[in-house]
XYZ file of C-alpha atoms in Angstrom:
250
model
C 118.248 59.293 58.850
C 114.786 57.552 57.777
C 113.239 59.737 60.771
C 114.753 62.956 59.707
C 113.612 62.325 56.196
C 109.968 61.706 57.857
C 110.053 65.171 59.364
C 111.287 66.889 56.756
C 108.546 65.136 54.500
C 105.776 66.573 57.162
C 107.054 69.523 57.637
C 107.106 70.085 53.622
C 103.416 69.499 53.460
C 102.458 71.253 56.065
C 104.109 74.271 53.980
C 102.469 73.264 50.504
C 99.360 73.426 52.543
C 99.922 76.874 53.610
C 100.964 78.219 50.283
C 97.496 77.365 49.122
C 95.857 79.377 51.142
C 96.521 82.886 51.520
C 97.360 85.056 54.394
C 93.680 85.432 55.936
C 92.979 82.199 55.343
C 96.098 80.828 57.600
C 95.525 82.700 60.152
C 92.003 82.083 60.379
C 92.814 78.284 60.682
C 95.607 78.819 63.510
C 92.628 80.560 65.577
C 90.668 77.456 64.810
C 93.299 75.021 66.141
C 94.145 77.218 69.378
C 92.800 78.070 71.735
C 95.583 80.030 74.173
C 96.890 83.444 74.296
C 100.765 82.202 73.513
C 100.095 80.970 70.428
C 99.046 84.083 69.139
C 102.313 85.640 68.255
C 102.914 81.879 66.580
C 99.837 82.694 64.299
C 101.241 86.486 63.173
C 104.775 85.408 62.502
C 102.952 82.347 60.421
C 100.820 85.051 58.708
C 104.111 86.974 58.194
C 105.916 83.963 56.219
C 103.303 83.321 54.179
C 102.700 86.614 53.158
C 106.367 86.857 52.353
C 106.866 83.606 50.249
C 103.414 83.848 48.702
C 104.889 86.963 46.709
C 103.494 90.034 48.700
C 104.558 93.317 49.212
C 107.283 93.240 52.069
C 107.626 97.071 51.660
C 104.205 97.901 53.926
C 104.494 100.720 56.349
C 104.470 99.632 59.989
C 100.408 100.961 60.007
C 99.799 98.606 57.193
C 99.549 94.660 55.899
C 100.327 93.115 52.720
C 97.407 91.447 51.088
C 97.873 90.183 47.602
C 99.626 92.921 45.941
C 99.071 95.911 47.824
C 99.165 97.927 51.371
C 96.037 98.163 53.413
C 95.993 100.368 56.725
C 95.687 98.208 60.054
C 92.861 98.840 62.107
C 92.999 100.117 65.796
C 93.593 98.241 68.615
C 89.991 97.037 69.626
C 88.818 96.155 65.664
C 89.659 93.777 63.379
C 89.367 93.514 59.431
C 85.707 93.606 57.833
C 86.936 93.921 54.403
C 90.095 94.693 52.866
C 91.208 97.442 50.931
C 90.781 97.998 47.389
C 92.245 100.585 45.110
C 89.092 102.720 45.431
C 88.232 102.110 48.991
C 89.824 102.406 52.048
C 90.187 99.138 54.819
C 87.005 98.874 56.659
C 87.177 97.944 60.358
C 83.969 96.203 62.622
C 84.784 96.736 66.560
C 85.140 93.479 68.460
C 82.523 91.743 70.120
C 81.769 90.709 72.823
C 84.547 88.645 74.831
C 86.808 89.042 72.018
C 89.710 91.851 72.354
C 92.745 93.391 70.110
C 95.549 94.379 72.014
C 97.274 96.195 69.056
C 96.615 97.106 65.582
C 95.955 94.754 63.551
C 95.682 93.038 59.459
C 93.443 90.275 61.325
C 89.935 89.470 60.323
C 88.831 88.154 64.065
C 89.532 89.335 67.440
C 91.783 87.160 69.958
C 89.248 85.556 72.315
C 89.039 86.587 75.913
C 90.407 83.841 78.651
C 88.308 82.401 80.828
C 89.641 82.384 84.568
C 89.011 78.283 85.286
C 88.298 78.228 89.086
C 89.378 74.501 88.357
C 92.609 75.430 88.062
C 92.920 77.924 90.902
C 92.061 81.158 89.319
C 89.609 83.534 89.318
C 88.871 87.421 87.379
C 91.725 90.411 88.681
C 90.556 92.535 85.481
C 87.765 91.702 82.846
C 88.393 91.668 79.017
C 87.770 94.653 77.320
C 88.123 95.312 73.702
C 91.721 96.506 73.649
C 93.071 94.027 76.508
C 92.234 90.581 77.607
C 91.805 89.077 81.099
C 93.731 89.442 83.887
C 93.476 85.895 86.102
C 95.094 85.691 89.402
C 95.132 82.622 92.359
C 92.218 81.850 94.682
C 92.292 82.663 98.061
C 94.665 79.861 99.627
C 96.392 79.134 96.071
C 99.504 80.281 94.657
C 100.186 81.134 90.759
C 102.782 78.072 89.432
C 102.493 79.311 85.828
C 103.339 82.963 84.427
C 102.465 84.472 80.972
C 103.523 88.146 80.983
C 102.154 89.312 84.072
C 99.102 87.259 83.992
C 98.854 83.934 85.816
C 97.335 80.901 84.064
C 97.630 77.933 86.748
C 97.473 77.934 90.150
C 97.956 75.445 93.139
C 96.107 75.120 96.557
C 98.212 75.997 99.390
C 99.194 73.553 102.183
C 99.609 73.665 105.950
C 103.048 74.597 106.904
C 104.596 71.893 109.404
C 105.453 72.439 113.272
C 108.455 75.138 113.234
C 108.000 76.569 109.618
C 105.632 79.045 108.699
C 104.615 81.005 105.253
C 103.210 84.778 105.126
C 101.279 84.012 101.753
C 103.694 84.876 99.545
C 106.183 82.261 99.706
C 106.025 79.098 97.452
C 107.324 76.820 100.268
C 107.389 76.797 104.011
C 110.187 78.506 105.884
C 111.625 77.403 109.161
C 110.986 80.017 112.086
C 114.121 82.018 113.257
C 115.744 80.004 116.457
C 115.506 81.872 119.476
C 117.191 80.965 123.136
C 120.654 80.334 121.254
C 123.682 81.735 123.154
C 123.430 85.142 121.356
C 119.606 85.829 120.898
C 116.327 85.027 123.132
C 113.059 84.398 122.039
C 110.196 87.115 122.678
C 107.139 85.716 120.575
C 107.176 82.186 119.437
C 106.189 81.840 115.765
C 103.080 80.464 114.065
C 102.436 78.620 110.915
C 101.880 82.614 109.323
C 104.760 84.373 110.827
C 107.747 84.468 111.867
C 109.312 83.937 115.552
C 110.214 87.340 117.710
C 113.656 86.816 118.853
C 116.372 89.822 120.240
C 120.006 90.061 120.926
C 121.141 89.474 124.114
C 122.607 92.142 126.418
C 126.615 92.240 126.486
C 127.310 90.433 130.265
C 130.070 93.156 130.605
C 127.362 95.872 129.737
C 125.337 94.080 132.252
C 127.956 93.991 135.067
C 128.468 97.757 134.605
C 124.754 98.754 134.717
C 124.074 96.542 137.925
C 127.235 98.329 139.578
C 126.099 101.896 138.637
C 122.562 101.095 140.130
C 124.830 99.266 143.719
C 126.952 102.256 143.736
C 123.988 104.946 143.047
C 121.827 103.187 145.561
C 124.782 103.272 148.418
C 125.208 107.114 147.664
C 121.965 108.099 148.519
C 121.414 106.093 151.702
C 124.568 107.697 152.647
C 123.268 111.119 152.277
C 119.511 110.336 154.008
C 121.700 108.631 156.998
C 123.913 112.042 156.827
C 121.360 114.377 156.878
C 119.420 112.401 159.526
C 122.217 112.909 161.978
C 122.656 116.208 161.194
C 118.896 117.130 162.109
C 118.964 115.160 164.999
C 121.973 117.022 166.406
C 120.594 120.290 165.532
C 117.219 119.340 167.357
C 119.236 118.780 170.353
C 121.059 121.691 170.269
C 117.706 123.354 169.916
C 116.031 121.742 172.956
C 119.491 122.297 175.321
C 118.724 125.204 177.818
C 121.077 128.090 177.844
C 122.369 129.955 181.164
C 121.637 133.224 181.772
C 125.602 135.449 182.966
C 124.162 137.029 186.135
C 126.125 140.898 186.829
């Protein structure tokens, strides 16, 4: 009870804190006390509750923020907020600079910060930050990505050797064990390595087996058969050939 009490208690503060400051300022703090691209959507939906309980205008078109009592238009993906709008002047917008980015449009006054790809932790550039998107990281050569955000990877881990019999083609996260050949129904036709895969086929039916060895016997006897036939035929009809024949005298 005491501890729930506690956390409430904190957790009331923390609010009272917020209240006193207004939207821009809250927001400008939670980019001050991170530092990571998921806490981002933390800091709008913060911005959000505070412009809702601090008495704003929750009737904003989806182009616009609330700030104090009025609607100002967002600015485009790639800007943030220089100043904000007044009744006789529109929102003014400053483009981002350099490794900063806005992904979307935007009530902000400061651009989300580009990531750095830490080779420390296994990663290195895909696709730099540009004003309207921020970095894509991806593993190392010989590392694999152990921690997603979106489609980006933020942590990677070196690869290791695959043991005697297993093997990995890169993009597994753990060793596989090579396909068994010389079982009773396949035999092994390239052995495996610690990147691929063993070779193995099916072996041949022994009935289909029998049958093509008696074809061949059979086929084989056949035409011996006819070269022995037709050499005794041409040796009879050389005979008859070299016989003399006897002349009927009148």
């Amino acid at each position: 009870m005491c501890q729930l009490l506690t956390e409430k208690s904190a957790f009331l503060s923390v609010n009272q804190f917020l209240f006193q400051l207004n939207s821009t300022q809250t927001v400008n703090l939670l980019l001050t006390m991170t530092s990571s691209r998921r806490y981002w959507t933390v800091a709008s939906l913060l911005m959000l509750l505070t412009n809702v309980f601090s008495g704003h205008p929750s009737t904003c078109r989806p182009d616009e923020y609330p700030i104090e009592n009025r609607c100002c238009r967002m600015c485009s993906p790639g800007e943030h907020v220089k100043t904000d709008c007044k009744v006789s002047r529109p929102t003014s917008c400053r483009p981002c600079s350099n490794q900063s980015y806005m992904n979307q449009s935007t009530g902000l006054k400061h651009c989300f910060p580009c990531t750095h790809c830490d080779e420390g932790s296994g990663l290195k550039t895909k696709a730099s930050c540009s004003p309207t998107s921020d970095t894509v990281c991806e593993p190392l050569e010989g590392f694999y990505c152990v921690e997603f955000s979106d489609n980006d990877c933020e942590a990677a881990k070196k690869c290791s050797d695959c043991s005697t019999g297993t093997f990995s083609n890169g993009s597994f996260t753990s060793c596989r064990p090579h396909t068994q050949g010389n079982t009773e129904n396949r035999q092994l036709v390239k052995a495996g390595t610690a990147s691929t895969d063993a070779e193995c086929e099916e072996h041949a039916d022994a009935n289909e087996s029998q049958l093509k060895l008696t074809l061949i016997l059979v086929t084989s006897v056949a035409v011996l058969s006819a070269l022995a036939l037709c050499a005794v035929c041409a040796v009879i009809w050389t005979r008859k050939q070299q016989t003399p024949q006897c002349k009927l005298k009148k």
